[in-house]
Amino acid sequence: MKLHASGEDYLETILVLQKKLGMVRSVDVARHMEVSKPSVCHVVATLRDGGFLTMDSDYFLHLTEIKAYGIRYLRVIFIGSLFVNFTQSANMVMRGEGLMKKAMMIMGLGALLNIILDPILMTVMGEYAIEGAALATITAQFVQAVVTLHYFLKKSKVVKIHKIKSDEEIKKEMFGVGSSAMMMQLLFMIQQTMLYKMAFKYGGDPNGILMAASLRVYAFSFIPLWGMSQGLQPVVGTNFGAKQYDRVRQAMKVFSIGGLVLAAVFWIPSLLLSSQILSLFGVEASIITQGVGNFRLFYSVFILYGVMVMSITFFQSIGNGKKAGIIVMLRQLFLFVPAMILLPMVFGVKAVWFTQPLVDFIMIVVGIFMMLGELNKMSKEKVQV
């Protein structure tokens, strides 16, 4: 089996698969799963080995004591990078086959095994407890990989194992779709770095501490939205491949409304109970009192993030990685970076807090119009047919 495996970029494999499930025979679907593993495993191995080679640099951590623990942990955890990336990719393929429950059970098995092994190995390994924690994670990842591989070797009716071969057309489509997911992760790191830097630069330690807590709340709130988007991918991808455009439109309507409601579940309490939520992350009361308004400003547009996530997922699911990439690049690079540099010069620390929601609001509007335009094209194509 040849599965794509490059961190978040593994999404591209499942998106291509979902389209093909609606378009062609299972033998053609299997071809799409055969061509990516050699090149991607090379990338993953390079990143893994790079982790060993660059671990002593100050790129990752700057605090000496924390850095020492981080080096010990990462040198072990990188060994399991191939396992986890294979498992993630293959798990997405299972979802593409419609086996949501099986995919969830395998991922849950790894998480449960990791929780059980962590305290055991950390206790047994004594002074090497850090390495024990990493070893527990690798073991869980290995078990996940074995269980997943067994399924595709023995039980899968859609994806079969064949000899390794390369298909430039398929690889081009897969990497084209997956590049937007990869860019999102890389640019998110740049975005967070700038937010931290500007918060400390213009607001000192109190604003830096508050920004750290705000980003944690932000990240936690985002998890369910991305989870919902995972459900959207197979629905849109499969129906788009089968040219069932009415179902695509209906799915986008349902999931966009659902994303709006789900975002509101986190948005409303975060605005009404801002002080209590920030205190859960260890922020001092004095800092909360001074900066709670900034937190609410930073979080103000979150209720629309469900729609934004669904629009990005929509373009990925129909194989239009270019438009998904445009949304990501505009949001996290071409608009955000200049705005974050220039606006605080004019408006001070307040701009550090309103720049991201301002940029996000603009991109949400742009994304909605792009999505509606694509859906209208589908309607016209159906009429012509």
mmCIF file of C-alpha atoms in Angstrom:
data_model
loop_
_atom_site.group_PDB
_atom_site.id
_atom_site.type_symbol
_atom_site.label_atom_id
_atom_site.label_comp_id
_atom_site.label_asym_id
_atom_site.label_seq_id
_atom_site.Cartn_x
_atom_site.Cartn_y
_atom_site.Cartn_z
ATOM 1 C CA MET A 1 0.000 0.000 0.000
ATOM 2 C CA LYS A 2 1.288 3.430 -0.863
ATOM 3 C CA LEU A 3 -0.160 6.021 1.440
ATOM 4 C CA HIS A 4 0.720 9.664 1.695
ATOM 5 C CA ALA A 5 2.203 10.582 5.048
ATOM 6 C CA SER A 6 3.505 14.046 5.725
ATOM 7 C CA GLY A 7 1.907 15.428 8.872
ATOM 8 C CA GLU A 8 -1.180 17.492 8.104
ATOM 9 C CA ASP A 9 -0.482 17.009 4.412
ATOM 10 C CA TYR A 10 -1.845 13.453 4.627
ATOM 11 C CA LEU A 11 -5.256 15.028 3.995
ATOM 12 C CA GLU A 12 -4.510 15.115 0.284
ATOM 13 C CA THR A 13 -4.652 11.336 -0.053
ATOM 14 C CA ILE A 14 -8.124 11.026 1.392
ATOM 15 C CA LEU A 15 -9.475 13.951 -0.615
ATOM 16 C CA VAL A 16 -8.316 12.400 -3.875
ATOM 17 C CA LEU A 17 -9.686 9.027 -2.781
ATOM 18 C CA GLN A 18 -13.083 10.472 -1.926
ATOM 19 C CA LYS A 19 -13.455 11.999 -5.377
ATOM 20 C CA LYS A 20 -12.452 8.763 -7.050
ATOM 21 C CA LEU A 21 -14.903 6.751 -5.001
ATOM 22 C CA GLY A 22 -17.630 8.780 -6.669
ATOM 23 C CA MET A 23 -16.086 8.596 -10.145
ATOM 24 C CA VAL A 24 -14.379 5.307 -10.914
ATOM 25 C CA ARG A 25 -13.948 1.647 -10.083
ATOM 26 C CA SER A 26 -12.172 0.443 -6.963
ATOM 27 C CA VAL A 27 -9.139 -0.622 -9.006
ATOM 28 C CA ASP A 28 -8.653 3.020 -10.024
ATOM 29 C CA VAL A 29 -9.053 4.120 -6.418
ATOM 30 C CA ALA A 30 -6.319 1.708 -5.421
ATOM 31 C CA ARG A 31 -4.009 3.255 -8.025
ATOM 32 C CA HIS A 32 -4.308 6.556 -6.211
ATOM 33 C CA MET A 33 -3.106 4.905 -3.047
ATOM 34 C CA GLU A 34 -0.078 3.302 -4.714
ATOM 35 C CA VAL A 35 1.915 6.251 -5.921
ATOM 36 C CA SER A 36 2.633 8.443 -2.923
ATOM 37 C CA LYS A 37 4.402 6.425 -0.260
ATOM 38 C CA PRO A 38 7.921 6.244 -1.794
ATOM 39 C CA SER A 39 8.314 9.990 -2.290
ATOM 40 C CA VAL A 40 6.527 10.946 0.911
ATOM 41 C CA CYS A 41 8.343 8.432 3.075
ATOM 42 C CA HIS A 42 11.525 10.029 1.777
ATOM 43 C CA VAL A 43 10.250 13.411 2.939
ATOM 44 C CA VAL A 44 9.217 12.050 6.339
ATOM 45 C CA ALA A 45 12.536 10.265 6.771
ATOM 46 C CA THR A 46 14.346 13.474 5.870
ATOM 47 C CA LEU A 47 12.364 15.423 8.462
ATOM 48 C CA ARG A 48 12.950 12.688 11.025
ATOM 49 C CA ASP A 49 16.696 12.593 10.389
ATOM 50 C CA GLY A 50 16.732 16.368 10.329
ATOM 51 C CA GLY A 51 15.253 16.247 13.804
ATOM 52 C CA PHE A 52 18.262 14.263 15.003
ATOM 53 C CA LEU A 53 20.753 16.506 13.231
ATOM 54 C CA THR A 54 19.336 19.871 14.275
ATOM 55 C CA MET A 55 18.076 18.999 17.730
ATOM 56 C CA ASP A 56 20.940 20.798 19.429
ATOM 57 C CA SER A 57 20.277 24.108 17.710
ATOM 58 C CA ASP A 58 18.272 26.907 19.303
ATOM 59 C CA TYR A 59 15.620 26.625 16.605
ATOM 60 C CA PHE A 60 13.259 24.631 18.833
ATOM 61 C CA LEU A 61 13.815 25.858 22.371
ATOM 62 C CA HIS A 62 15.766 28.654 23.963
ATOM 63 C CA LEU A 63 15.479 27.918 27.636
ATOM 64 C CA THR A 64 18.356 25.682 28.716
ATOM 65 C CA GLU A 65 16.588 23.443 31.205
ATOM 66 C CA ILE A 66 13.494 22.940 29.092
ATOM 67 C CA LYS A 67 15.661 22.477 26.022
ATOM 68 C CA ALA A 68 17.559 19.623 27.654
ATOM 69 C CA TYR A 69 14.338 17.727 28.382
ATOM 70 C CA GLY A 70 13.013 18.530 24.932
ATOM 71 C CA ILE A 71 16.119 17.154 23.240
ATOM 72 C CA ARG A 72 15.883 13.901 25.176
ATOM 73 C CA TYR A 73 12.205 13.500 24.360
ATOM 74 C CA LEU A 74 12.338 14.480 20.701
ATOM 75 C CA ARG A 75 15.326 12.278 19.870
ATOM 76 C CA VAL A 76 13.227 9.282 20.836
ATOM 77 C CA ILE A 77 9.855 10.456 19.560
ATOM 78 C CA PHE A 78 11.209 11.147 16.069
ATOM 79 C CA ILE A 79 11.837 7.409 15.680
ATOM 80 C CA GLY A 80 8.094 6.880 15.527
ATOM 81 C CA SER A 81 7.468 9.532 12.863
ATOM 82 C CA LEU A 82 7.013 6.960 10.105
ATOM 83 C CA PHE A 83 4.533 4.977 12.197
ATOM 84 C CA VAL A 84 2.358 7.943 13.084
ATOM 85 C CA ASN A 85 2.326 9.374 9.575
ATOM 86 C CA PHE A 86 1.438 6.026 8.027
ATOM 87 C CA THR A 87 -1.329 5.528 10.578
ATOM 88 C CA GLN A 88 -2.737 9.015 10.041
ATOM 89 C CA SER A 89 -2.775 8.594 6.262
ATOM 90 C CA ALA A 90 -4.279 5.115 6.348
ATOM 91 C CA ASN A 91 -6.837 6.236 8.909
ATOM 92 C CA MET A 92 -8.006 8.936 6.529
ATOM 93 C CA VAL A 93 -8.349 6.291 3.816
ATOM 94 C CA MET A 94 -10.633 4.300 6.117
ATOM 95 C CA ARG A 95 -12.803 7.378 6.520
ATOM 96 C CA GLY A 96 -12.914 7.666 2.751
ATOM 97 C CA GLU A 97 -14.291 4.121 2.643
ATOM 98 C CA GLY A 98 -17.004 5.228 5.066
ATOM 99 C CA LEU A 99 -15.564 3.306 8.011
ATOM 100 C CA MET A 100 -15.728 6.174 10.490
ATOM 101 C CA LYS A 101 -16.249 3.922 13.509
ATOM 102 C CA LYS A 102 -13.306 1.653 12.686
ATOM 103 C CA ALA A 103 -11.045 4.643 12.064
ATOM 104 C CA MET A 104 -12.082 6.185 15.384
ATOM 105 C CA MET A 105 -11.559 2.909 17.269
ATOM 106 C CA ILE A 106 -8.005 2.514 15.972
ATOM 107 C CA MET A 107 -7.075 6.074 16.901
ATOM 108 C CA GLY A 108 -8.730 5.636 20.288
ATOM 109 C CA LEU A 109 -6.780 2.415 20.836
ATOM 110 C CA GLY A 110 -3.497 4.248 20.369
ATOM 111 C CA ALA A 111 -4.497 7.066 22.704
ATOM 112 C CA LEU A 112 -5.652 4.648 25.416
ATOM 113 C CA LEU A 113 -2.508 2.537 25.113
ATOM 114 C CA ASN A 114 -0.356 5.652 25.368
ATOM 115 C CA ILE A 115 -2.159 6.750 28.545
ATOM 116 C CA ILE A 116 -1.656 3.317 30.111
ATOM 117 C CA LEU A 117 2.013 2.933 29.130
ATOM 118 C CA ASP A 118 3.130 6.465 30.053
ATOM 119 C CA PRO A 119 3.177 6.111 33.874
ATOM 120 C CA ILE A 120 4.418 2.509 33.668
ATOM 121 C CA LEU A 121 7.450 3.200 31.478
ATOM 122 C CA MET A 122 8.251 6.487 33.202
ATOM 123 C CA THR A 123 8.348 4.685 36.560
ATOM 124 C CA VAL A 124 10.285 1.667 35.312
ATOM 125 C CA MET A 125 12.920 3.727 33.486
ATOM 126 C CA GLY A 126 13.668 5.930 36.524
ATOM 127 C CA GLU A 127 16.092 8.699 35.596
ATOM 128 C CA TYR A 128 15.225 8.082 31.950
ATOM 129 C CA ALA A 129 11.551 8.847 32.562
ATOM 130 C CA ILE A 130 11.528 11.393 29.727
ATOM 131 C CA GLU A 131 12.674 8.724 27.291
ATOM 132 C CA GLY A 132 10.093 6.378 28.821
ATOM 133 C CA ALA A 133 7.284 8.800 28.017
ATOM 134 C CA ALA A 134 8.481 9.046 24.425
ATOM 135 C CA LEU A 135 8.821 5.264 24.184
ATOM 136 C CA ALA A 136 5.232 4.853 25.385
ATOM 137 C CA THR A 137 4.055 7.108 22.580
ATOM 138 C CA ILE A 138 6.114 5.268 19.962
ATOM 139 C CA THR A 139 4.793 1.909 21.165
ATOM 140 C CA ALA A 140 1.209 3.121 20.869
ATOM 141 C CA GLN A 141 1.929 4.489 17.404
ATOM 142 C CA PHE A 142 3.498 1.187 16.336
ATOM 143 C CA VAL A 143 0.471 -0.787 17.523
ATOM 144 C CA GLN A 144 -1.820 1.587 15.627
ATOM 145 C CA ALA A 145 0.259 1.109 12.478
ATOM 146 C CA VAL A 146 0.196 -2.696 12.774
ATOM 147 C CA VAL A 147 -3.572 -2.840 13.322
ATOM 148 C CA THR A 148 -4.135 -0.465 10.421
ATOM 149 C CA LEU A 149 -1.830 -2.386 8.094
ATOM 150 C CA HIS A 150 -3.583 -5.631 8.994
ATOM 151 C CA TYR A 151 -6.892 -4.143 7.902
ATOM 152 C CA PHE A 152 -5.581 -3.126 4.490
ATOM 153 C CA LEU A 153 -3.755 -6.429 4.022
ATOM 154 C CA LYS A 154 -6.663 -8.667 4.934
ATOM 155 C CA LYS A 155 -9.995 -6.861 4.955
ATOM 156 C CA SER A 156 -10.169 -3.775 2.751
ATOM 157 C CA LYS A 157 -12.216 -4.263 -0.414
ATOM 158 C CA VAL A 158 -11.421 -0.881 -1.928
ATOM 159 C CA VAL A 159 -7.698 -0.362 -1.366
ATOM 160 C CA LYS A 160 -5.439 -3.282 -2.210
ATOM 161 C CA ILE A 161 -1.693 -3.689 -1.923
ATOM 162 C CA HIS A 162 0.211 -3.679 -5.196
ATOM 163 C CA LYS A 163 3.775 -3.230 -6.314
ATOM 164 C CA ILE A 164 5.324 0.180 -5.799
ATOM 165 C CA LYS A 165 4.941 2.370 -8.838
ATOM 166 C CA SER A 166 4.845 6.044 -9.658
ATOM 167 C CA ASP A 167 2.164 7.990 -11.488
ATOM 168 C CA GLU A 168 3.068 11.613 -12.086
ATOM 169 C CA GLU A 169 -0.515 12.659 -12.841
ATOM 170 C CA ILE A 170 -1.838 11.242 -9.580
ATOM 171 C CA LYS A 171 1.046 12.633 -7.533
ATOM 172 C CA LYS A 172 0.514 16.067 -9.048
ATOM 173 C CA GLU A 173 -3.161 16.028 -8.071
ATOM 174 C CA MET A 174 -2.447 14.758 -4.556
ATOM 175 C CA PHE A 175 0.322 17.224 -3.789
ATOM 176 C CA GLY A 176 -1.695 20.036 -5.321
ATOM 177 C CA VAL A 177 -4.600 19.392 -2.951
ATOM 178 C CA GLY A 178 -2.426 18.680 0.080
ATOM 179 C CA SER A 179 -0.224 21.740 -0.265
ATOM 180 C CA SER A 180 -2.928 24.012 1.152
ATOM 181 C CA ALA A 181 -3.218 21.853 4.287
ATOM 182 C CA MET A 182 0.552 21.858 4.684
ATOM 183 C CA MET A 183 0.781 25.615 4.169
ATOM 184 C CA MET A 184 -1.894 26.185 6.774
ATOM 185 C CA GLN A 185 0.220 24.491 9.431
ATOM 186 C CA LEU A 186 3.446 26.254 8.459
ATOM 187 C CA LEU A 187 1.817 29.665 8.244
ATOM 188 C CA PHE A 188 -0.026 29.085 11.509
ATOM 189 C CA MET A 189 3.370 28.740 13.194
ATOM 190 C CA ILE A 190 4.478 32.051 11.665
ATOM 191 C CA GLN A 191 1.217 33.668 12.722
ATOM 192 C CA GLN A 192 1.528 32.531 16.328
ATOM 193 C CA THR A 193 5.163 33.614 16.490
ATOM 194 C CA MET A 194 4.246 37.112 15.335
ATOM 195 C CA LEU A 195 1.353 37.361 17.787
ATOM 196 C CA TYR A 196 3.627 36.429 20.694
ATOM 197 C CA LYS A 197 6.402 38.754 19.573
ATOM 198 C CA MET A 198 4.146 41.754 19.029
ATOM 199 C CA ALA A 199 2.243 41.189 22.268
ATOM 200 C CA PHE A 200 5.479 41.288 24.254
ATOM 201 C CA LYS A 201 6.925 44.146 22.190
ATOM 202 C CA TYR A 202 3.979 46.527 22.497
ATOM 203 C CA GLY A 203 2.340 45.350 25.718
ATOM 204 C CA GLY A 204 5.118 43.843 27.818
ATOM 205 C CA ASP A 205 4.882 40.669 29.888
ATOM 206 C CA PRO A 206 1.197 41.050 30.890
ATOM 207 C CA ASN A 207 0.074 41.138 27.258
ATOM 208 C CA GLY A 208 2.441 38.329 26.324
ATOM 209 C CA ILE A 209 1.043 36.112 29.086
ATOM 210 C CA LEU A 210 -2.519 36.996 28.134
ATOM 211 C CA MET A 211 -1.809 36.246 24.466
ATOM 212 C CA ALA A 212 -0.427 32.819 25.377
ATOM 213 C CA ALA A 213 -3.622 31.960 27.259
ATOM 214 C CA SER A 214 -5.807 33.412 24.507
ATOM 215 C CA LEU A 215 -4.151 31.254 21.869
ATOM 216 C CA ARG A 216 -4.711 28.176 24.014
ATOM 217 C CA VAL A 217 -8.418 28.951 24.274
ATOM 218 C CA TYR A 218 -8.449 29.646 20.543
ATOM 219 C CA ALA A 219 -6.730 26.335 19.728
ATOM 220 C CA PHE A 220 -9.006 24.344 22.029
ATOM 221 C CA SER A 221 -12.105 25.902 20.478
ATOM 222 C CA PHE A 222 -10.862 25.113 16.987
ATOM 223 C CA ILE A 223 -10.623 21.344 17.561
ATOM 224 C CA PRO A 224 -14.369 20.576 17.206
ATOM 225 C CA LEU A 225 -14.571 22.696 14.050
ATOM 226 C CA TRP A 226 -11.800 20.739 12.376
ATOM 227 C CA GLY A 227 -13.458 17.564 13.591
ATOM 228 C CA MET A 228 -16.680 18.569 11.865
ATOM 229 C CA SER A 229 -14.751 19.346 8.684
ATOM 230 C CA GLN A 230 -13.492 15.756 8.685
ATOM 231 C CA GLY A 231 -17.096 14.671 8.316
ATOM 232 C CA LEU A 232 -17.642 17.120 5.472
ATOM 233 C CA GLN A 233 -14.712 15.855 3.383
ATOM 234 C CA PRO A 234 -16.061 12.420 2.402
ATOM 235 C CA VAL A 235 -19.565 13.778 1.787
ATOM 236 C CA VAL A 236 -18.436 16.537 -0.577
ATOM 237 C CA GLY A 237 -15.599 14.573 -2.180
ATOM 238 C CA THR A 238 -17.649 11.493 -3.021
ATOM 239 C CA ASN A 239 -20.717 13.371 -4.264
ATOM 240 C CA PHE A 240 -18.609 15.786 -6.298
ATOM 241 C CA GLY A 241 -16.882 12.850 -7.973
ATOM 242 C CA ALA A 242 -20.279 11.320 -8.753
ATOM 243 C CA LYS A 243 -21.508 14.702 -10.089
ATOM 244 C CA GLN A 244 -24.259 14.782 -7.464
ATOM 245 C CA TYR A 245 -24.006 18.547 -7.160
ATOM 246 C CA ASP A 246 -27.327 18.982 -5.378
ATOM 247 C CA ARG A 247 -25.987 16.842 -2.561
ATOM 248 C CA VAL A 248 -22.790 18.887 -2.488
ATOM 249 C CA ARG A 249 -24.806 22.095 -2.116
ATOM 250 C CA GLN A 250 -26.989 20.546 0.578
ATOM 251 C CA ALA A 251 -23.944 19.262 2.455
ATOM 252 C CA MET A 252 -22.310 22.689 2.386
ATOM 253 C CA LYS A 253 -25.502 24.294 3.665
ATOM 254 C CA VAL A 254 -25.898 21.816 6.522
ATOM 255 C CA PHE A 255 -22.242 21.829 7.557
ATOM 256 C CA SER A 256 -21.879 25.614 7.307
ATOM 257 C CA ILE A 257 -24.885 26.111 9.580
ATOM 258 C CA GLY A 258 -23.597 23.351 11.852
ATOM 259 C CA GLY A 259 -20.168 24.996 11.972
ATOM 260 C CA LEU A 260 -21.789 28.305 12.881
ATOM 261 C CA VAL A 261 -23.747 26.698 15.720
ATOM 262 C CA LEU A 262 -20.749 24.725 16.984
ATOM 263 C CA ALA A 263 -18.568 27.836 16.969
ATOM 264 C CA ALA A 264 -21.272 29.675 18.915
ATOM 265 C CA VAL A 265 -21.144 26.974 21.596
ATOM 266 C CA PHE A 266 -17.588 28.111 22.375
ATOM 267 C CA TRP A 267 -17.896 31.761 21.381
ATOM 268 C CA ILE A 268 -20.772 32.720 23.692
ATOM 269 C CA PRO A 269 -19.310 31.280 26.942
ATOM 270 C CA SER A 270 -15.877 32.674 26.078
ATOM 271 C CA LEU A 271 -17.293 36.187 25.839
ATOM 272 C CA LEU A 272 -19.610 35.925 28.838
ATOM 273 C CA LEU A 273 -17.177 34.053 31.111
ATOM 274 C CA SER A 274 -13.898 35.439 29.804
ATOM 275 C CA SER A 275 -12.307 36.019 33.208
ATOM 276 C CA GLN A 276 -13.172 32.563 34.511
ATOM 277 C CA ILE A 277 -11.891 30.840 31.377
ATOM 278 C CA LEU A 278 -8.592 32.735 31.369
ATOM 279 C CA SER A 279 -8.067 31.923 35.043
ATOM 280 C CA LEU A 280 -8.202 28.217 34.151
ATOM 281 C CA PHE A 281 -4.981 28.741 32.191
ATOM 282 C CA GLY A 282 -3.135 30.194 35.163
ATOM 283 C CA VAL A 283 -3.391 33.874 34.253
ATOM 284 C CA GLU A 284 -3.152 36.180 37.265
ATOM 285 C CA ALA A 285 -6.272 38.098 38.257
ATOM 286 C CA SER A 286 -4.582 41.482 37.770
ATOM 287 C CA ILE A 287 -3.612 40.617 34.192
ATOM 288 C CA ILE A 288 -7.125 39.358 33.460
ATOM 289 C CA THR A 289 -8.693 42.525 34.850
ATOM 290 C CA GLN A 290 -6.512 44.728 32.652
ATOM 291 C CA GLY A 291 -6.714 42.620 29.497
ATOM 292 C CA VAL A 292 -10.074 40.850 29.438
ATOM 293 C CA GLY A 293 -11.340 43.378 26.897
ATOM 294 C CA ASN A 294 -8.444 42.539 24.595
ATOM 295 C CA PHE A 295 -9.260 38.839 24.870
ATOM 296 C CA ARG A 296 -12.877 39.475 23.874
ATOM 297 C CA LEU A 297 -11.694 41.574 20.940
ATOM 298 C CA PHE A 298 -9.319 38.815 19.837
ATOM 299 C CA TYR A 299 -12.099 36.221 20.064
ATOM 300 C CA SER A 300 -14.835 38.398 18.547
ATOM 301 C CA VAL A 301 -14.993 36.833 15.073
ATOM 302 C CA PHE A 302 -14.675 33.215 16.197
ATOM 303 C CA ILE A 303 -18.393 32.562 15.685
ATOM 304 C CA LEU A 304 -17.757 32.754 11.914
ATOM 305 C CA TYR A 305 -14.745 30.416 11.948
ATOM 306 C CA GLY A 306 -16.914 27.368 11.333
ATOM 307 C CA VAL A 307 -17.911 28.809 7.955
ATOM 308 C CA MET A 308 -14.270 29.596 7.170
ATOM 309 C CA VAL A 309 -13.120 26.054 7.977
ATOM 310 C CA MET A 310 -15.912 24.546 5.879
ATOM 311 C CA SER A 311 -15.068 26.750 2.893
ATOM 312 C CA ILE A 312 -11.402 25.708 2.980
ATOM 313 C CA THR A 313 -12.410 22.063 3.378
ATOM 314 C CA PHE A 314 -14.855 22.419 0.476
ATOM 315 C CA PHE A 315 -12.148 23.455 -1.977
ATOM 316 C CA GLN A 316 -9.800 20.737 -0.750
ATOM 317 C CA SER A 317 -12.560 18.136 -1.097
ATOM 318 C CA ILE A 318 -13.305 18.974 -4.735
ATOM 319 C CA GLY A 319 -9.612 18.901 -5.615
ATOM 320 C CA ASN A 320 -9.284 22.672 -6.000
ATOM 321 C CA GLY A 321 -6.178 23.088 -3.899
ATOM 322 C CA LYS A 322 -5.402 26.369 -5.643
ATOM 323 C CA LYS A 323 -8.397 28.224 -4.218
ATOM 324 C CA ALA A 324 -7.947 26.626 -0.799
ATOM 325 C CA GLY A 325 -4.334 27.769 -0.913
ATOM 326 C CA ILE A 326 -5.380 31.301 -1.870
ATOM 327 C CA ILE A 327 -7.601 31.558 1.204
ATOM 328 C CA VAL A 328 -4.841 30.226 3.449
ATOM 329 C CA MET A 329 -2.092 32.403 1.951
ATOM 330 C CA LEU A 330 -4.166 35.584 2.044
ATOM 331 C CA ARG A 331 -5.333 34.962 5.599
ATOM 332 C CA GLN A 332 -2.087 33.909 7.222
ATOM 333 C CA LEU A 333 0.585 35.587 5.114
ATOM 334 C CA PHE A 334 -0.212 38.310 2.601
ATOM 335 C CA LEU A 335 -2.790 40.130 4.736
ATOM 336 C CA PHE A 336 -1.880 39.150 8.277
ATOM 337 C CA VAL A 337 1.889 39.713 8.249
ATOM 338 C CA PRO A 338 1.875 43.278 6.811
ATOM 339 C CA ALA A 339 -1.110 44.219 8.986
ATOM 340 C CA MET A 340 0.551 42.878 12.131
ATOM 341 C CA ILE A 341 3.701 44.850 11.359
ATOM 342 C CA LEU A 342 2.052 48.148 10.390
ATOM 343 C CA LEU A 343 -1.113 48.481 12.486
ATOM 344 C CA PRO A 344 0.569 48.307 15.932
ATOM 345 C CA MET A 345 2.848 51.144 14.822
ATOM 346 C CA VAL A 346 -0.238 53.319 14.424
ATOM 347 C CA PHE A 347 -2.675 52.010 17.028
ATOM 348 C CA GLY A 348 -0.310 50.502 19.594
ATOM 349 C CA VAL A 349 -0.933 47.306 21.536
ATOM 350 C CA LYS A 350 -4.669 47.355 20.793
ATOM 351 C CA ALA A 351 -3.852 46.558 17.148
ATOM 352 C CA VAL A 352 -2.077 43.372 18.223
ATOM 353 C CA TRP A 353 -5.442 42.131 19.440
ATOM 354 C CA PHE A 354 -7.717 43.303 16.626
ATOM 355 C CA THR A 355 -5.489 42.543 13.606
ATOM 356 C CA GLN A 356 -6.218 38.820 13.465
ATOM 357 C CA PRO A 357 -10.028 39.086 13.798
ATOM 358 C CA LEU A 358 -10.018 41.901 11.233
ATOM 359 C CA VAL A 359 -8.046 39.849 8.709
ATOM 360 C CA ASP A 360 -10.106 36.754 9.447
ATOM 361 C CA PHE A 361 -13.378 38.612 8.884
ATOM 362 C CA ILE A 362 -12.157 39.836 5.498
ATOM 363 C CA MET A 363 -11.083 36.332 4.491
ATOM 364 C CA ILE A 364 -14.299 34.746 5.714
ATOM 365 C CA VAL A 365 -16.266 37.083 3.436
ATOM 366 C CA VAL A 366 -13.908 36.348 0.532
ATOM 367 C CA GLY A 367 -14.108 32.606 1.204
ATOM 368 C CA ILE A 368 -17.915 32.655 1.254
ATOM 369 C CA PHE A 369 -18.077 34.436 -2.117
ATOM 370 C CA MET A 370 -15.529 32.020 -3.604
ATOM 371 C CA MET A 371 -17.493 29.036 -2.306
ATOM 372 C CA LEU A 372 -20.820 30.388 -3.574
ATOM 373 C CA GLY A 373 -19.234 31.045 -6.967
ATOM 374 C CA GLU A 374 -18.034 27.451 -7.195
ATOM 375 C CA LEU A 375 -21.426 26.087 -6.146
ATOM 376 C CA ASN A 376 -23.129 28.237 -8.791
ATOM 377 C CA LYS A 377 -20.780 26.801 -11.417
ATOM 378 C CA MET A 378 -21.861 23.322 -10.376
ATOM 379 C CA SER A 379 -25.514 24.290 -10.781
ATOM 380 C CA LYS A 380 -24.885 25.641 -14.294
ATOM 381 C CA GLU A 381 -22.937 22.527 -15.249
ATOM 382 C CA LYS A 382 -25.821 20.342 -14.097
ATOM 383 C CA VAL A 383 -28.298 22.375 -16.178
ATOM 384 C CA GLN A 384 -26.118 22.007 -19.287
ATOM 385 C CA VAL A 385 -25.900 18.255 -18.753
#
